[in-house]
């Protein structure tokens, strides 16, 4: 990978919040694995010595005052210029030895994003003692497969590598731990080339605590999936909603129509009003889907042109 990336800049991005126990080792490991890369540690309001320790070990330390991993990643993507980006958590759960394997498909122009897959080799299941995390990962993976037709091996991993065009054309909207889901859905929706790279996962060392809340953050991830589905695939989102409303309208209206044809009277006036209201809302939902689908296609065309500009600028530089 070093030969393939000779002359190219690699930035190692490490979002951190209270990782004083592990950050020194993480910085040392990645500086040893990628001696030509620059390691950036973004401290997200830590109240321990994370920033000081990272700087002492040779990292470029910057601070992000807006709390949340999504906010940190947004600043990283905006601020840092490089040819390739490697993002890893600061908790020492991902091996620096896999960095070259993650960057190799990007350097060979075979992928735009690589994903450090903890699941396919079984290491995550062996090391992780939080079973609901695995369940949540599988649930998100299945939802993305159903909605977008693509199945990631590991959706929620914090170990990824990106091309410059990917980073500089992605609008980060998430504030917290939904960022991994947003990145995954963005990659699929924009048809970026994605490669899964198996990596060994190790659980946090003693004294290091996870900041992820299984249930509250899990609900935020599910809400993010629904929101991104609405934004990226509005015709499908509002079309399915219109279908459900229309079926409910038929269920309420068919008995009313049957009674009218049989007797010439409508005795169930509330049911008739409900059926009409549901059919009107279904029609409005379908109309909204059609309009927003046109808007989404226009945004997609503009985004495609922005990708061309970034890639041309990179070639000239």
Short mmCIF file of C-alpha atoms in Angstrom, two decimals:
data_model
loop_
_atom_site.label_atom_id
_atom_site.label_comp_id
_atom_site.label_asym_id
_atom_site.label_seq_id
_atom_site.Cartn_x
_atom_site.Cartn_y
_atom_site.Cartn_z
CA UNK A 1 0.00 0.00 0.00
CA UNK A 2 2.88 2.37 0.73
CA UNK A 3 4.12 2.03 -2.84
CA UNK A 4 0.65 2.51 -4.30
CA UNK A 5 0.09 5.63 -2.19
CA UNK A 6 3.54 7.14 -2.62
CA UNK A 7 3.10 10.88 -2.88
CA UNK A 8 -0.51 10.65 -1.74
CA UNK A 9 -1.64 12.06 1.60
CA UNK A 10 -3.30 9.76 4.11
CA UNK A 11 -5.20 11.22 7.06
CA UNK A 12 -6.08 9.03 10.04
CA UNK A 13 -9.19 10.46 11.69
CA UNK A 14 -9.79 9.59 15.34
CA UNK A 15 -12.95 11.01 16.98
CA UNK A 16 -12.54 10.90 20.77
CA UNK A 17 -14.50 11.48 23.94
CA UNK A 18 -12.86 10.48 27.23
CA UNK A 19 -10.40 7.95 25.77
CA UNK A 20 -7.38 8.75 27.95
CA UNK A 21 -6.91 5.06 28.75
CA UNK A 22 -6.44 4.04 25.11
CA UNK A 23 -5.65 7.05 22.92
CA UNK A 24 -1.88 6.96 23.40
CA UNK A 25 -1.66 3.36 22.16
CA UNK A 26 -4.03 4.07 19.25
CA UNK A 27 -1.91 6.99 18.05
CA UNK A 28 1.33 5.01 18.42
CA UNK A 29 -0.09 1.98 16.60
CA UNK A 30 -1.34 3.96 13.60
CA UNK A 31 1.81 6.08 13.34
CA UNK A 32 3.79 2.83 13.22
CA UNK A 33 1.44 1.17 10.72
CA UNK A 34 1.25 4.27 8.47
CA UNK A 35 4.44 6.28 9.07
CA UNK A 36 3.68 8.71 6.22
CA UNK A 37 0.15 9.44 7.42
CA UNK A 38 -0.96 12.29 9.67
CA UNK A 39 -3.01 11.23 12.71
CA UNK A 40 -5.74 13.71 13.65
CA UNK A 41 -7.42 13.36 17.04
CA UNK A 42 -10.61 15.39 17.44
CA UNK A 43 -11.40 15.82 21.13
CA UNK A 44 -15.15 16.14 21.75
CA UNK A 45 -15.29 17.92 25.13
CA UNK A 46 -13.40 15.23 27.03
CA UNK A 47 -13.03 15.88 30.74
CA UNK A 48 -9.97 13.65 31.06
CA UNK A 49 -6.45 13.88 29.55
CA UNK A 50 -7.36 12.57 26.08
CA UNK A 51 -6.17 15.67 24.21
CA UNK A 52 -2.92 16.03 26.16
CA UNK A 53 -1.97 12.37 25.79
CA UNK A 54 -2.77 12.37 22.07
CA UNK A 55 -0.57 15.41 21.50
CA UNK A 56 2.29 13.89 23.51
CA UNK A 57 2.17 10.82 21.27
CA UNK A 58 2.45 12.86 18.09
CA UNK A 59 -1.12 13.38 16.94
CA UNK A 60 -2.50 16.63 15.58
CA UNK A 61 -5.16 17.50 18.17
CA UNK A 62 -8.21 19.58 17.36
CA UNK A 63 -11.35 20.23 19.36
CA UNK A 64 -15.02 20.01 18.45
CA UNK A 65 -17.30 21.76 20.97
CA UNK A 66 -20.58 20.41 19.58
CA UNK A 67 -21.22 17.14 21.38
CA UNK A 68 -21.77 14.01 19.34
CA UNK A 69 -19.79 11.78 17.01
CA UNK A 70 -21.68 13.03 13.94
CA UNK A 71 -20.65 16.59 14.72
CA UNK A 72 -17.03 15.48 15.03
CA UNK A 73 -17.09 13.63 11.72
CA UNK A 74 -18.67 16.66 10.03
CA UNK A 75 -15.78 18.85 11.18
CA UNK A 76 -13.20 16.26 10.18
CA UNK A 77 -14.62 15.95 6.67
CA UNK A 78 -14.76 19.73 6.28
CA UNK A 79 -11.40 20.63 7.76
CA UNK A 80 -8.94 18.01 6.59
CA UNK A 81 -7.52 17.75 3.08
CA UNK A 82 -6.04 14.42 2.02
CA UNK A 83 -6.14 11.92 -0.81
CA UNK A 84 -7.31 9.07 1.43
CA UNK A 85 -9.01 9.08 4.82
CA UNK A 86 -8.94 6.35 7.44
CA UNK A 87 -11.45 6.75 10.27
CA UNK A 88 -11.10 4.71 13.46
CA UNK A 89 -12.46 4.93 17.00
CA UNK A 90 -10.08 5.90 19.77
CA UNK A 91 -11.00 2.97 22.03
CA UNK A 92 -8.30 0.54 20.77
CA UNK A 93 -10.82 -2.03 19.55
CA UNK A 94 -9.60 -2.01 15.92
CA UNK A 95 -6.16 -3.21 14.81
CA UNK A 96 -3.85 -0.71 13.15
CA UNK A 97 -2.31 -3.65 11.28
CA UNK A 98 -5.45 -3.74 9.08
CA UNK A 99 -5.00 -0.14 7.93
CA UNK A 100 -3.03 -1.11 4.81
CA UNK A 101 -5.73 -3.61 3.78
CA UNK A 102 -8.43 -0.95 4.16
CA UNK A 103 -6.52 1.61 2.11
CA UNK A 104 -5.36 -0.76 -0.64
CA UNK A 105 -8.68 -0.91 -2.60
CA UNK A 106 -8.83 2.90 -2.58
CA UNK A 107 -5.25 3.25 -3.80
CA UNK A 108 -5.97 0.71 -6.57
CA UNK A 109 -9.11 2.67 -7.56
CA UNK A 110 -11.25 -0.37 -6.85
CA UNK A 111 -13.42 1.19 -4.13
CA UNK A 112 -14.56 4.58 -2.82
CA UNK A 113 -15.21 3.33 0.71
CA UNK A 114 -13.89 0.30 2.55
CA UNK A 115 -15.58 -1.10 5.64
CA UNK A 116 -13.73 -2.80 8.49
CA UNK A 117 -15.94 -5.87 8.88
CA UNK A 118 -15.85 -7.25 12.43
CA UNK A 119 -18.61 -9.80 11.95
CA UNK A 120 -17.74 -12.20 9.15
CA UNK A 121 -14.72 -13.70 10.93
CA UNK A 122 -16.59 -14.01 14.24
CA UNK A 123 -14.25 -11.80 16.26
CA UNK A 124 -16.97 -9.34 17.28
CA UNK A 125 -19.20 -12.12 18.61
CA UNK A 126 -16.33 -13.59 20.62
CA UNK A 127 -15.10 -10.32 22.13
CA UNK A 128 -18.27 -8.26 22.54
CA UNK A 129 -20.27 -8.96 25.70
CA UNK A 130 -23.25 -6.78 24.71
CA UNK A 131 -25.59 -9.10 22.76
CA UNK A 132 -28.09 -6.37 21.87
CA UNK A 133 -25.36 -4.53 19.92
CA UNK A 134 -25.07 -7.51 17.59
CA UNK A 135 -28.85 -7.70 17.29
CA UNK A 136 -29.03 -4.00 16.42
CA UNK A 137 -26.31 -4.33 13.81
CA UNK A 138 -28.16 -7.20 12.14
CA UNK A 139 -31.46 -5.30 12.24
CA UNK A 140 -29.97 -2.21 10.58
CA UNK A 141 -28.23 -4.38 8.00
CA UNK A 142 -31.51 -6.11 7.10
CA UNK A 143 -33.38 -2.82 6.84
CA UNK A 144 -30.78 -1.41 4.45
CA UNK A 145 -30.97 -4.59 2.37
CA UNK A 146 -34.78 -4.40 2.17
CA UNK A 147 -34.86 -0.67 1.34
CA UNK A 148 -31.79 -0.34 -0.87
CA UNK A 149 -31.09 -3.87 -2.06
CA UNK A 150 -27.54 -3.94 -0.69
CA UNK A 151 -26.30 -5.88 2.31
CA UNK A 152 -23.30 -4.70 4.30
CA UNK A 153 -21.35 -7.29 6.26
CA UNK A 154 -20.97 -4.78 9.11
CA UNK A 155 -23.03 -1.56 9.13
CA UNK A 156 -22.09 -0.10 12.50
CA UNK A 157 -18.31 -0.50 12.40
CA UNK A 158 -16.25 2.56 13.29
CA UNK A 159 -13.30 1.47 11.13
CA UNK A 160 -13.57 2.73 7.54
CA UNK A 161 -11.51 4.30 4.77
CA UNK A 162 -12.70 6.80 2.16
CA UNK A 163 -11.59 8.45 -1.03
CA UNK A 164 -11.32 12.22 -1.20
CA UNK A 165 -14.33 12.50 -3.51
CA UNK A 166 -16.48 10.53 -1.04
CA UNK A 167 -15.52 12.73 1.91
CA UNK A 168 -15.74 16.09 0.15
CA UNK A 169 -19.18 15.47 -1.40
CA UNK A 170 -20.97 13.92 1.57
CA UNK A 171 -23.26 16.24 3.56
CA UNK A 172 -23.08 14.94 7.14
CA UNK A 173 -26.46 15.49 8.80
CA UNK A 174 -26.20 13.27 11.89
CA UNK A 175 -25.17 14.60 15.27
CA UNK A 176 -24.46 11.40 17.19
CA UNK A 177 -23.84 7.69 16.74
CA UNK A 178 -26.19 7.55 13.75
CA UNK A 179 -23.23 8.67 11.64
CA UNK A 180 -22.15 5.12 10.72
CA UNK A 181 -25.65 4.34 9.46
CA UNK A 182 -25.78 7.62 7.53
CA UNK A 183 -22.43 6.94 5.88
CA UNK A 184 -23.51 3.42 4.91
CA UNK A 185 -26.83 4.54 3.43
CA UNK A 186 -25.16 7.45 1.61
CA UNK A 187 -22.67 5.06 0.03
CA UNK A 188 -25.42 2.74 -1.20
CA UNK A 189 -27.81 5.44 -2.36
CA UNK A 190 -25.09 7.30 -4.30
CA UNK A 191 -23.80 4.03 -5.76
CA UNK A 192 -20.27 4.44 -4.42
CA UNK A 193 -18.05 1.40 -4.77
CA UNK A 194 -17.91 -0.34 -1.38
CA UNK A 195 -15.51 -3.09 -0.30
CA UNK A 196 -15.77 -5.08 2.93
CA UNK A 197 -12.43 -5.89 4.57
CA UNK A 198 -12.50 -8.40 7.45
CA UNK A 199 -10.70 -7.15 10.56
CA UNK A 200 -10.14 -8.62 14.00
CA UNK A 201 -12.08 -6.91 16.76
CA UNK A 202 -11.00 -6.75 20.37
CA UNK A 203 -13.10 -5.55 23.28
CA UNK A 204 -12.23 -2.42 25.19
CA UNK A 205 -9.42 -2.78 27.73
CA UNK A 206 -10.09 -2.50 31.45
CA UNK A 207 -10.92 1.04 32.49
CA UNK A 208 -12.32 2.06 29.10
CA UNK A 209 -16.08 2.49 28.92
CA UNK A 210 -18.41 2.56 25.91
CA UNK A 211 -20.42 5.74 25.36
CA UNK A 212 -23.00 3.97 23.22
CA UNK A 213 -26.45 3.46 24.75
CA UNK A 214 -27.93 0.33 23.22
CA UNK A 215 -31.58 1.38 23.35
CA UNK A 216 -31.60 5.19 23.10
CA UNK A 217 -28.93 5.32 20.41
CA UNK A 218 -30.57 2.34 18.71
CA UNK A 219 -33.85 4.25 18.43
CA UNK A 220 -31.98 7.22 16.99
CA UNK A 221 -30.41 4.94 14.37
CA UNK A 222 -33.83 3.57 13.36
CA UNK A 223 -35.21 7.11 13.15
CA UNK A 224 -32.24 8.08 10.97
CA UNK A 225 -32.95 5.17 8.60
CA UNK A 226 -36.58 6.30 8.21
CA UNK A 227 -35.54 9.94 7.70
CA UNK A 228 -32.88 9.07 5.10
CA UNK A 229 -35.32 6.75 3.31
CA UNK A 230 -37.78 9.65 3.06
CA UNK A 231 -35.09 12.07 1.84
CA UNK A 232 -33.27 9.78 -0.60
CA UNK A 233 -36.18 7.68 -1.90
CA UNK A 234 -39.25 9.92 -1.51
CA UNK A 235 -41.30 8.17 -4.20
CA UNK A 236 -40.88 4.81 -2.51
CA UNK A 237 -41.47 6.25 0.97
CA UNK A 238 -44.60 8.24 0.15
CA UNK A 239 -45.78 5.62 -2.36
CA UNK A 240 -45.83 2.91 0.30
CA UNK A 241 -47.51 5.32 2.71
CA UNK A 242 -50.15 6.11 0.07
CA UNK A 243 -50.75 2.41 -0.50
CA UNK A 244 -51.27 1.75 3.21
CA UNK A 245 -53.66 4.70 3.51
CA UNK A 246 -55.57 3.62 0.41
CA UNK A 247 -55.98 0.08 1.77
CA UNK A 248 -57.26 1.47 5.06
CA UNK A 249 -59.62 3.72 3.12
CA UNK A 250 -60.94 0.73 1.17
CA UNK A 251 -61.37 -1.27 4.36
CA UNK A 252 -63.48 1.55 5.82
CA UNK A 253 -65.34 2.36 2.60
CA UNK A 254 -66.22 -1.00 1.05
CA UNK A 255 -68.90 -1.83 3.67
CA UNK A 256 -70.40 1.63 3.16
CA UNK A 257 -70.52 1.19 -0.61
CA UNK A 258 -71.99 -2.30 -0.22
CA UNK A 259 -74.72 -0.98 2.04
CA UNK A 260 -75.51 1.82 -0.41
CA UNK A 261 -75.84 -0.53 -3.36
CA UNK A 262 -78.05 -2.89 -1.34
CA UNK A 263 -80.35 -0.36 0.33
CA UNK A 264 -79.75 3.01 -1.31
CA UNK A 265 -78.91 4.49 2.09
CA UNK A 266 -75.74 5.22 4.08
CA UNK A 267 -76.22 4.59 7.77
CA UNK A 268 -72.53 4.52 8.67
CA UNK A 269 -71.74 8.16 7.99
CA UNK A 270 -68.60 8.27 10.19
CA UNK A 271 -67.16 5.31 8.26
CA UNK A 272 -67.92 7.06 4.97
CA UNK A 273 -66.22 10.27 6.11
CA UNK A 274 -63.22 8.30 7.36
CA UNK A 275 -62.91 6.41 4.07
CA UNK A 276 -63.01 9.61 2.02
CA UNK A 277 -60.46 11.30 4.31
CA UNK A 278 -58.08 8.36 4.06
CA UNK A 279 -58.30 8.28 0.26
CA UNK A 280 -57.68 12.04 0.07
CA UNK A 281 -54.62 11.76 2.31
CA UNK A 282 -53.40 8.81 0.22
CA UNK A 283 -53.68 10.91 -2.93
CA UNK A 284 -51.83 13.79 -1.24
CA UNK A 285 -49.09 11.41 -0.12
CA UNK A 286 -48.66 10.09 -3.65
CA UNK A 287 -48.54 13.64 -5.02
CA UNK A 288 -45.92 14.62 -2.43
CA UNK A 289 -43.86 11.59 -3.43
CA UNK A 290 -43.97 12.54 -7.11
CA UNK A 291 -42.93 16.14 -6.42
CA UNK A 292 -40.17 15.26 -3.96
CA UNK A 293 -38.86 12.55 -6.27
CA UNK A 294 -38.30 15.21 -8.94
CA UNK A 295 -36.49 17.38 -6.40
CA UNK A 296 -34.34 14.45 -5.26
CA UNK A 297 -33.33 13.65 -8.84
CA UNK A 298 -32.35 17.28 -9.36
CA UNK A 299 -30.19 17.18 -6.22
CA UNK A 300 -28.62 13.95 -7.41
CA UNK A 301 -27.64 15.54 -10.74
CA UNK A 302 -26.09 18.51 -8.93
CA UNK A 303 -24.22 16.14 -6.61
CA UNK A 304 -22.87 14.15 -9.56
CA UNK A 305 -21.43 17.35 -11.02
CA UNK A 306 -19.84 18.22 -7.66
CA UNK A 307 -18.14 14.80 -7.64
CA UNK A 308 -16.70 15.49 -11.10
CA UNK A 309 -15.34 18.84 -9.90
CA UNK A 310 -13.68 17.31 -6.85
CA UNK A 311 -12.11 14.52 -8.89
CA UNK A 312 -10.84 16.91 -11.57
CA UNK A 313 -9.36 19.19 -8.91
CA UNK A 314 -7.64 16.21 -7.31
CA UNK A 315 -6.12 15.16 -10.65
CA UNK A 316 -4.84 18.67 -11.30
CA UNK A 317 -3.42 18.89 -7.78
#
